Amino acid sequence: MAQEAIGEISKAYNPADVEERIFSFWMENATITPNNHPQKPPFVLIMPPPNVTGELHLGHALTAAVEDVLCRWHRMLGDSTLWLPGKDHAGIATQWVVEQQLARQGTSRQELGREKFLEQVWEWVRKYGNTIDEQHKRLGTSCDWSRLRFTLDPGPSRAVRTTFVNLYEKGLIYKGERLINWCVRCSTALSDLEVEHEELNGNLYHIRYPLADGPGHITVATTRPETMLGDTAVAVHPDDPRYSSLVGQSLVLPVMGRGIPVIADPALDPEFGTGALKVTPGHDPTDFEIGQRHNLPVVTVIGPDGAMTSEAGPYEGRERFECREGIVNQLETEGLIERIEPYRHSVGHCQRCKTVVEPLVSIQWFMNVGTHDDPDSIAGRAYRAVTEDRIRIVPERFGRVYLNWLENIRDWCISRQLWWGHRIPVWYCRDCQGQTVSIEDPDHCEHCASTRIWQDPDVLDTWFSSGLWTHSTLGWPEDTDDMRYFYPRPDHDHATQGYDSFVMETGYDIIFFWVARMIMMGLANTGREPFHTVFLHGLIRDTQGVKMSKTKGNVLDPLQLIDQFGTDALRFALTTGTAPGNDLRLGESKLESSRNFANKLWNAARFVVTSLEGVDLASLAGWYDPPETRNREDRWILHRLNLVVSSVNGYLREYELGEAQRVIYEFLWGEFCDWYIEMAKVRLRSGDTTASRVLAHVLERTLRLLHPFMPFITEEIWQNLIRRLPNEGDLPESIMNAPYPESNAARIDHESESEMLTIILMIRAIRNARAQLHIPSGQRLEATVDTNGLKEAVEEESPAIRTLARVEPLYIIDGSEERPPAGEAMTLVIDRHGSEVPLVVTLPLAGVVDLSAERVRLNKELEECDAGLERVRGLLSNSDFSSKAPEEVVEREQERLNSLQERRERLQEILTQLP
């Protein structure tokens, strides 16, 4: 019985007509929310929460593309897959955005007060905070949107307070006076990781500090003369003979006129500058440590607003950099500047607002993380989790980076002088000055019962709550079903199924900000690692390898790229040629190539779907698992499909997403579209419909293989294909929930592969000869094939050879059989796959081409090719060109060289083959 008419598949693929409809279909019909199966480990991936202020950029798009591949793959493998989405409140970033909005309205947070300001921020979040969620959905992210979390939700907020109180009660959170990084614009402390260092051109000032008693001086070198007003000593190395007699003496601090001692400290580098260091404990981390060792006083001369304090004497109230100019002028007038020399050095800037960071001594809250070699400390446990292989970092080289950071870790400054965020759960008593630290808001002092209490005004570092993300989103500290199933348990063997069950995927640039802190906090709160594998992707750069930034003007907007190329093309381009931890380049040519692949797939699918129209359904029976067939083309494509399935699953297990999609791409474009479909057309035109079943089978399986990478187009084609086929395989409504293909060893057929590769090589050789000799495609060539033992295969494939190589008549002989007269002819020698005896193809050319003229033309082309090769080789061998030209230009010339070399080989081959 022929199948009923079904609406035809459109001639061209238009992503805009498909994507929104398909995403709505997934939300309504696909199974995305996972179920708990206690006897089977789940697959869990927690999405790195983007800032609530954020709009989708290419970094988000890459993260989403990579994570969606993993989650769709695992879901299709039958794993209970949790991909949990969320957003971060982004303390400094969000407060800054709202403060700018208030400034445009002619007011400020200080004028509003804390309560009204926070109302304004919440209003902004409610209005704009869902923008990035909707943009993520445009990327086709198949996360469980019913579990969407926000770091300031009640659950995560309770987890933050519980963690703070628990660690405080263990003595691991404390309040202390330390030198911290301070942003004078944001008016808050910053962790070391929130400071970006930039190389700047400055000056090194050599200043004379006179001896207090008698003539003489010590010259010190500094890049920051304004801080000298807070000097409390000059330090030298104890073994430096230049200063050994001066240790213990006093110097007169220029400008201020007070005496400061000369001290000896082994931390000094006698080779830097003059070997003498001005010690300013209030404004330099190294100086602060020297001051601690020598009990030096701390003098703060720069205030939180960046202006000089009363300790700065005559410079009180001056802006810090303006003060620098004034001090240098004064020192020059007094003859105390020995020299000034240009000096390029690293200067710390606030990651958010780019203001130069000021080291200041401040009372802040800290977390005592301990040292990496203390196995019971927070840092030590995080260190051992990797060294003892309970957590694997992919790629492996970043494991050393992670361990190096922990080997040099310092206590974490966790307080921020902001209003937006998790407020520190500490209350102070106005009567007894006691501290109450509590998960719930107290109404009285726990020490004296006074109700005259007030809460610490600071909030916690955003990364404190982000560090809890893997368990706070699952309900911790409560003992929830999600926490019991989706957080690693001791009985979860993460390698049972040949892949990891609990994965953290993110960019390598936040391995310290976030990954290390999640490991530390997960172990501190639960005693268990929060994941078993850390999979790191690289950064996106432009085609010249330059990091994308708005200031460079090389930023690509993913939403515009989706409108221009389609979501699948963008996703495929982002994961093409990638390897774990490696940066990738993205440009228009890569996007166009991905769009071309989507169009190629659509056109191939349209042919297959159209070929099924009117076909008797009975002849398609068994399409889901085709019965054994004698047809060589069918056996070959089924063999190749199963090898590809095996390779793809293997690459995905190793997180080699770029290699997995390369294998699919090459199979689909090359073997299936360019060869099998073209051969199947020959069979179908002859009335042989047996190819339809295999066409449907291979297309359907390959769509499932490709689905995690290109979800929209594969779903659309799959729906069109399935409804035209007999109901087999107990398939679900969505390809997303269909089983991922597994390799079938019974389909492996190396003999068919060997024979088909030889046939393909022969057709390709004849096509190349026709192209090189400019023989019109409509003109048939006579051909004789000496099969040398492969006669049966060549005869059976002769219809395809005649059609695809455009040869007629075609004579097939074997060894001693009589060869038809050829006259002037081209001889093609075809290597036989797996055999030392080649096939020989003879193409009579008399009356087809003017061989003398062709030889002249081909030799001229060879000369031009040689000239081009000489020019490109000379360019690439020029060290100035290789080192100074943009990388994209060098690569383009290298590609030109490769192309010319291939062209030369083809020309020589054709000239050799001519009679």
Short mmCIF file of C-alpha atoms in Angstrom, two decimals, residues 492-821:
data_model
loop_
_atom_site.label_atom_id
_atom_site.label_comp_id
_atom_site.label_asym_id
_atom_site.label_seq_id
_atom_site.Cartn_x
_atom_site.Cartn_y
_atom_site.Cartn_z
CA HIS A 492 28.46 6.99 42.80
CA ASP A 493 31.15 5.40 40.66
CA HIS A 494 31.79 8.13 38.13
CA ALA A 495 33.47 5.84 35.61
CA THR A 496 30.92 2.98 35.63
CA GLN A 497 29.53 3.70 32.17
CA GLY A 498 32.76 4.87 30.55
CA TYR A 499 31.98 8.54 31.06
CA ASP A 500 31.62 10.91 33.99
CA SER A 501 28.30 11.49 35.70
CA PHE A 502 28.98 14.80 37.47
CA VAL A 503 30.60 17.42 35.25
CA MET A 504 31.47 21.07 35.65
CA GLU A 505 31.95 22.73 32.27
CA THR A 506 33.18 26.30 32.01
CA GLY A 507 35.85 28.55 30.52
CA TYR A 508 39.41 28.15 31.73
CA ASP A 509 39.50 31.86 32.63
CA ILE A 510 37.41 31.29 35.79
CA ILE A 511 39.14 28.17 37.10
CA PHE A 512 40.22 30.18 40.18
CA PHE A 513 37.24 32.53 40.52
CA TRP A 514 34.70 29.77 40.49
CA VAL A 515 35.89 26.20 39.97
CA ALA A 516 38.39 26.14 42.84
CA ARG A 517 35.93 27.84 45.18
CA MET A 518 33.15 25.39 44.31
CA ILE A 519 35.47 22.53 45.16
CA MET A 520 36.51 24.18 48.45
CA MET A 521 32.95 25.08 49.47
CA GLY A 522 31.46 21.77 48.34
CA LEU A 523 33.94 19.84 50.45
CA ALA A 524 33.50 22.21 53.40
CA ASN A 525 29.70 21.92 53.39
CA THR A 526 29.08 18.31 52.34
CA GLY A 527 32.37 16.49 52.78
CA ARG A 528 32.14 15.40 49.14
CA GLU A 529 33.50 16.74 45.86
CA PRO A 530 30.79 18.65 43.93
CA PHE A 531 31.73 17.03 40.61
CA HIS A 532 34.08 14.42 39.22
CA THR A 533 35.23 16.16 36.07
CA VAL A 534 36.08 19.74 35.25
CA PHE A 535 35.84 20.26 31.48
CA LEU A 536 37.32 23.58 30.36
CA HIS A 537 36.77 25.30 27.05
CA GLY A 538 38.86 28.12 25.62
CA LEU A 539 38.22 31.75 24.74
CA ILE A 540 36.80 33.02 21.47
CA ARG A 541 39.09 35.19 19.37
CA ASP A 542 38.68 36.89 16.04
CA THR A 543 40.13 35.52 12.80
CA GLN A 544 43.51 37.09 13.60
CA GLY A 545 43.70 35.47 17.03
CA VAL A 546 42.91 38.71 18.89
CA LYS A 547 40.70 38.54 21.97
CA MET A 548 37.33 40.10 21.22
CA SER A 549 36.56 43.38 22.97
CA LYS A 550 34.30 46.37 22.36
CA THR A 551 37.28 48.74 22.38
CA LYS A 552 38.91 46.81 19.50
CA GLY A 553 35.65 46.77 17.55
CA ASN A 554 35.96 43.04 16.78
CA VAL A 555 33.02 41.81 18.86
CA LEU A 556 30.39 39.67 17.13
CA ASP A 557 26.83 39.76 18.49
CA PRO A 558 25.49 36.18 18.70
CA LEU A 559 21.88 37.31 18.31
CA GLN A 560 22.75 39.09 15.06
CA LEU A 561 24.65 35.99 13.92
CA ILE A 562 21.59 33.84 14.68
CA ASP A 563 19.45 36.17 12.55
CA GLN A 564 21.99 36.03 9.73
CA PHE A 565 23.10 32.39 9.75
CA GLY A 566 20.70 30.49 12.03
CA THR A 567 21.27 29.03 15.49
CA ASP A 568 22.53 25.67 14.27
CA ALA A 569 25.16 27.29 12.05
CA LEU A 570 26.36 29.47 14.93
CA ARG A 571 26.54 26.53 17.33
CA PHE A 572 28.30 24.32 14.78
CA ALA A 573 30.82 27.08 13.99
CA LEU A 574 31.55 27.57 17.69
CA THR A 575 32.40 23.91 18.22
CA THR A 576 34.11 23.24 14.87
CA GLY A 577 37.79 22.42 15.20
CA THR A 578 37.78 22.93 18.96
CA ALA A 579 39.74 20.94 21.51
CA PRO A 580 39.38 21.09 25.30
CA GLY A 581 41.01 24.22 26.76
CA ASN A 582 42.10 25.66 23.40
CA ASP A 583 41.09 29.11 22.20
CA LEU A 584 39.13 29.22 18.97
CA ARG A 585 38.78 31.70 16.16
CA LEU A 586 35.49 32.78 14.71
CA GLY A 587 34.85 34.72 11.57
CA GLU A 588 32.32 35.01 8.78
CA SER A 589 33.89 32.28 6.63
CA LYS A 590 33.48 29.72 9.40
CA LEU A 591 29.87 30.74 9.90
CA GLU A 592 29.18 30.57 6.17
CA SER A 593 30.73 27.11 6.04
CA SER A 594 28.46 25.94 8.86
CA ARG A 595 25.40 27.41 7.14
CA ASN A 596 26.42 25.65 3.92
CA PHE A 597 26.59 22.38 5.82
CA ALA A 598 23.07 22.93 7.17
CA ASN A 599 21.86 23.61 3.62
CA LYS A 600 23.64 20.52 2.31
CA LEU A 601 21.94 18.40 4.98
CA TRP A 602 18.55 19.95 4.19
CA ASN A 603 18.90 19.30 0.46
CA ALA A 604 19.99 15.71 1.03
CA ALA A 605 17.11 15.14 3.42
CA ARG A 606 14.69 16.73 0.97
CA PHE A 607 15.81 14.26 -1.70
CA VAL A 608 15.38 11.29 0.65
CA VAL A 609 11.98 12.47 1.90
CA THR A 610 10.78 13.22 -1.64
CA SER A 611 11.98 9.82 -2.86
CA LEU A 612 9.72 8.13 -0.29
CA GLU A 613 6.56 9.70 -1.73
CA GLY A 614 4.44 7.12 -3.46
CA VAL A 615 6.67 4.23 -2.33
CA ASP A 616 4.81 1.15 -1.12
CA LEU A 617 5.12 1.13 2.68
CA ALA A 618 5.69 -2.62 2.59
CA SER A 619 8.93 -2.09 0.67
CA LEU A 620 10.12 0.24 3.45
CA ALA A 621 9.49 -2.30 6.21
CA GLY A 622 12.66 -2.89 8.19
CA TRP A 623 14.02 0.60 7.59
CA TYR A 624 14.79 1.00 11.31
CA ASP A 625 17.06 -2.08 11.29
CA PRO A 626 17.56 -3.11 7.65
CA PRO A 627 17.87 -6.84 6.94
CA GLU A 628 21.03 -8.21 5.40
CA THR A 629 21.54 -7.11 1.83
CA ARG A 630 23.77 -8.21 -1.03
CA ASN A 631 23.96 -4.72 -2.48
CA ARG A 632 27.54 -3.51 -2.12
CA GLU A 633 26.63 0.17 -1.86
CA ASP A 634 24.19 -0.55 0.97
CA ARG A 635 26.66 -2.75 2.82
CA TRP A 636 29.36 -0.09 2.46
CA ILE A 637 27.28 2.85 3.74
CA LEU A 638 25.94 0.80 6.67
CA HIS A 639 29.51 -0.25 7.48
CA ARG A 640 30.72 3.35 7.36
CA LEU A 641 27.76 4.57 9.42
CA ASN A 642 28.57 2.14 12.22
CA LEU A 643 32.25 3.07 12.23
CA VAL A 644 31.24 6.73 12.46
CA VAL A 645 28.83 5.97 15.32
CA SER A 646 31.63 4.25 17.22
CA SER A 647 34.05 7.14 16.62
CA VAL A 648 31.56 9.82 17.64
CA ASN A 649 30.65 8.13 20.91
CA GLY A 650 34.34 7.60 21.66
CA TYR A 651 35.20 11.25 21.03
CA LEU A 652 32.27 12.48 23.13
CA ARG A 653 33.38 10.29 26.02
CA GLU A 654 36.75 12.06 25.87
CA TYR A 655 35.16 15.53 25.53
CA GLU A 656 36.58 15.91 22.02
CA LEU A 657 33.48 17.62 20.67
CA GLY A 658 35.31 19.16 17.72
CA GLU A 659 36.55 15.76 16.55
CA ALA A 660 33.12 14.17 17.01
CA GLN A 661 31.41 16.71 14.79
CA ARG A 662 34.25 16.58 12.24
CA VAL A 663 33.62 12.86 11.78
CA ILE A 664 29.87 13.43 11.35
CA TYR A 665 30.49 16.32 8.94
CA GLU A 666 32.84 14.31 6.73
CA PHE A 667 30.52 11.30 6.65
CA LEU A 668 27.40 13.31 5.88
CA TRP A 669 28.90 15.65 3.32
CA GLY A 670 31.31 13.23 1.64
CA GLU A 671 30.23 9.62 1.85
CA PHE A 672 26.47 9.96 2.29
CA CYS A 673 25.61 13.05 0.24
CA ASP A 674 28.31 13.07 -2.44
CA TRP A 675 28.50 9.33 -3.04
CA TYR A 676 25.78 7.13 -1.58
CA ILE A 677 22.88 9.45 -2.48
CA GLU A 678 24.24 9.95 -6.00
CA MET A 679 24.57 6.16 -6.44
CA ALA A 680 21.09 5.61 -4.97
CA LYS A 681 19.65 8.05 -7.54
CA VAL A 682 20.93 5.75 -10.29
CA ARG A 683 19.17 2.77 -8.71
CA LEU A 684 15.95 4.67 -8.09
CA ARG A 685 15.80 5.92 -11.68
CA SER A 686 16.10 2.34 -12.86
CA GLY A 687 13.06 1.36 -10.76
CA ASP A 688 15.06 -0.27 -7.93
CA THR A 689 13.42 1.09 -4.75
CA THR A 690 15.41 -1.09 -2.35
CA ALA A 691 17.75 1.85 -1.78
CA SER A 692 14.92 3.85 -0.17
CA ARG A 693 14.99 1.74 2.99
CA VAL A 694 18.74 2.24 3.51
CA LEU A 695 18.53 5.93 2.57
CA ALA A 696 15.91 6.41 5.29
CA HIS A 697 17.85 4.36 7.82
CA VAL A 698 21.17 6.15 7.33
CA LEU A 699 19.60 9.61 7.27
CA GLU A 700 17.57 8.94 10.43
CA ARG A 701 20.57 7.55 12.34
CA THR A 702 22.82 10.39 11.20
CA LEU A 703 20.23 12.97 12.25
CA ARG A 704 20.33 11.47 15.74
CA LEU A 705 24.14 11.54 15.70
CA LEU A 706 24.13 15.19 14.70
CA HIS A 707 21.23 16.30 16.91
CA PRO A 708 23.27 17.41 19.97
CA PHE A 709 25.30 19.71 17.70
CA MET A 710 22.54 21.06 15.43
CA PRO A 711 19.29 20.51 17.31
CA PHE A 712 16.80 22.62 15.33
CA ILE A 713 17.40 21.40 11.78
CA THR A 714 17.75 17.78 12.87
CA GLU A 715 14.42 17.89 14.74
CA GLU A 716 12.67 19.50 11.77
CA ILE A 717 14.03 16.94 9.27
CA TRP A 718 13.47 14.03 11.65
CA GLN A 719 9.80 14.94 12.11
CA ASN A 720 9.34 15.17 8.32
CA LEU A 721 11.10 11.85 7.78
CA ILE A 722 9.51 9.76 10.52
CA ARG A 723 5.94 10.50 9.57
CA ARG A 724 6.65 9.12 6.08
CA LEU A 725 8.00 5.80 7.34
CA PRO A 726 6.40 2.68 8.84
CA ASN A 727 6.11 2.94 12.63
CA GLU A 728 9.19 1.06 13.83
CA GLY A 729 11.62 1.33 16.73
CA ASP A 730 9.10 2.65 19.29
CA LEU A 731 10.34 6.18 18.68
CA PRO A 732 9.33 9.13 20.91
CA GLU A 733 7.70 12.36 19.79
CA SER A 734 11.01 14.25 19.72
CA ILE A 735 14.42 13.32 18.40
CA MET A 736 15.74 14.77 21.66
CA ASN A 737 14.41 11.72 23.49
CA ALA A 738 15.28 9.17 20.82
CA PRO A 739 18.14 6.80 21.68
CA TYR A 740 21.60 7.89 20.60
CA PRO A 741 22.96 5.51 17.95
CA GLU A 742 25.18 2.65 19.05
CA SER A 743 27.55 0.78 16.77
CA ASN A 744 26.43 -2.64 15.51
CA ALA A 745 29.39 -4.97 14.97
CA ALA A 746 27.32 -7.12 12.61
CA ARG A 747 27.28 -4.23 10.12
CA ILE A 748 31.07 -4.04 9.85
CA ASP A 749 32.03 -5.11 6.32
CA HIS A 750 35.62 -4.30 5.37
CA GLU A 751 35.32 -6.08 1.99
CA SER A 752 32.56 -3.74 0.81
CA GLU A 753 34.58 -0.76 2.04
CA SER A 754 37.67 -1.85 0.12
CA GLU A 755 35.70 -2.40 -3.08
CA MET A 756 33.69 0.81 -2.85
CA LEU A 757 36.76 2.92 -2.12
CA THR A 758 38.33 1.58 -5.31
CA ILE A 759 35.17 2.34 -7.32
CA ILE A 760 35.04 5.88 -5.88
CA LEU A 761 38.73 6.47 -6.65
CA MET A 762 38.12 5.36 -10.23
CA ILE A 763 35.12 7.65 -10.74
CA ARG A 764 36.98 10.55 -9.15
CA ALA A 765 40.04 9.98 -11.40
CA ILE A 766 37.89 10.01 -14.54
CA ARG A 767 36.09 13.16 -13.35
CA ASN A 768 39.42 14.87 -12.64
CA ALA A 769 40.70 13.96 -16.12
CA ARG A 770 37.56 15.38 -17.72
CA ALA A 771 37.93 18.60 -15.72
CA GLN A 772 41.61 19.04 -16.49
CA LEU A 773 41.04 18.45 -20.21
CA HIS A 774 37.97 20.73 -20.25
CA ILE A 775 35.70 17.97 -21.63
CA PRO A 776 32.07 19.18 -21.47
CA SER A 777 29.93 17.40 -18.89
CA GLY A 778 27.37 16.44 -21.50
CA GLN A 779 29.94 14.62 -23.64
CA ARG A 780 30.30 10.92 -22.91
CA LEU A 781 33.75 9.33 -22.90
CA GLU A 782 34.58 5.80 -23.89
CA ALA A 783 36.36 3.92 -21.10
CA THR A 784 37.98 0.54 -20.68
CA VAL A 785 38.61 -0.77 -17.18
CA ASP A 786 41.13 -3.54 -16.62
CA THR A 787 39.86 -4.75 -13.26
CA ASN A 788 42.73 -7.10 -12.37
CA GLY A 789 40.61 -9.34 -10.13
CA LEU A 790 37.81 -6.89 -9.25
CA LYS A 791 35.65 -7.58 -12.30
CA GLU A 792 32.52 -8.67 -10.43
CA ALA A 793 32.48 -5.52 -8.31
CA VAL A 794 33.09 -3.21 -11.28
CA GLU A 795 30.39 -4.90 -13.35
CA GLU A 796 27.85 -4.69 -10.53
CA GLU A 797 28.71 -1.02 -9.98
CA SER A 798 28.81 -0.21 -13.70
CA PRO A 799 25.49 1.69 -13.71
CA ALA A 800 26.90 4.09 -11.12
CA ILE A 801 30.24 4.32 -12.95
CA ARG A 802 28.54 5.09 -16.28
CA THR A 803 26.35 7.79 -14.73
CA LEU A 804 28.73 9.46 -12.29
CA ALA A 805 31.84 9.35 -14.51
CA ARG A 806 29.85 10.14 -17.69
CA VAL A 807 31.39 7.23 -19.63
CA GLU A 808 29.78 5.28 -22.49
CA PRO A 809 30.60 2.79 -23.78
CA LEU A 810 32.21 1.17 -20.76
CA TYR A 811 34.30 -1.94 -21.39
CA ILE A 812 35.17 -4.09 -18.40
CA ILE A 813 37.96 -6.63 -18.86
CA ASP A 814 40.12 -8.67 -16.57
CA GLY A 815 43.77 -9.45 -17.23
CA SER A 816 44.16 -11.45 -20.46
CA GLU A 817 40.77 -10.56 -21.94
CA GLU A 818 40.87 -8.78 -25.29
CA ARG A 819 41.17 -5.00 -24.99
CA PRO A 820 39.27 -2.81 -27.50
CA PRO A 821 41.46 -0.59 -29.70
#
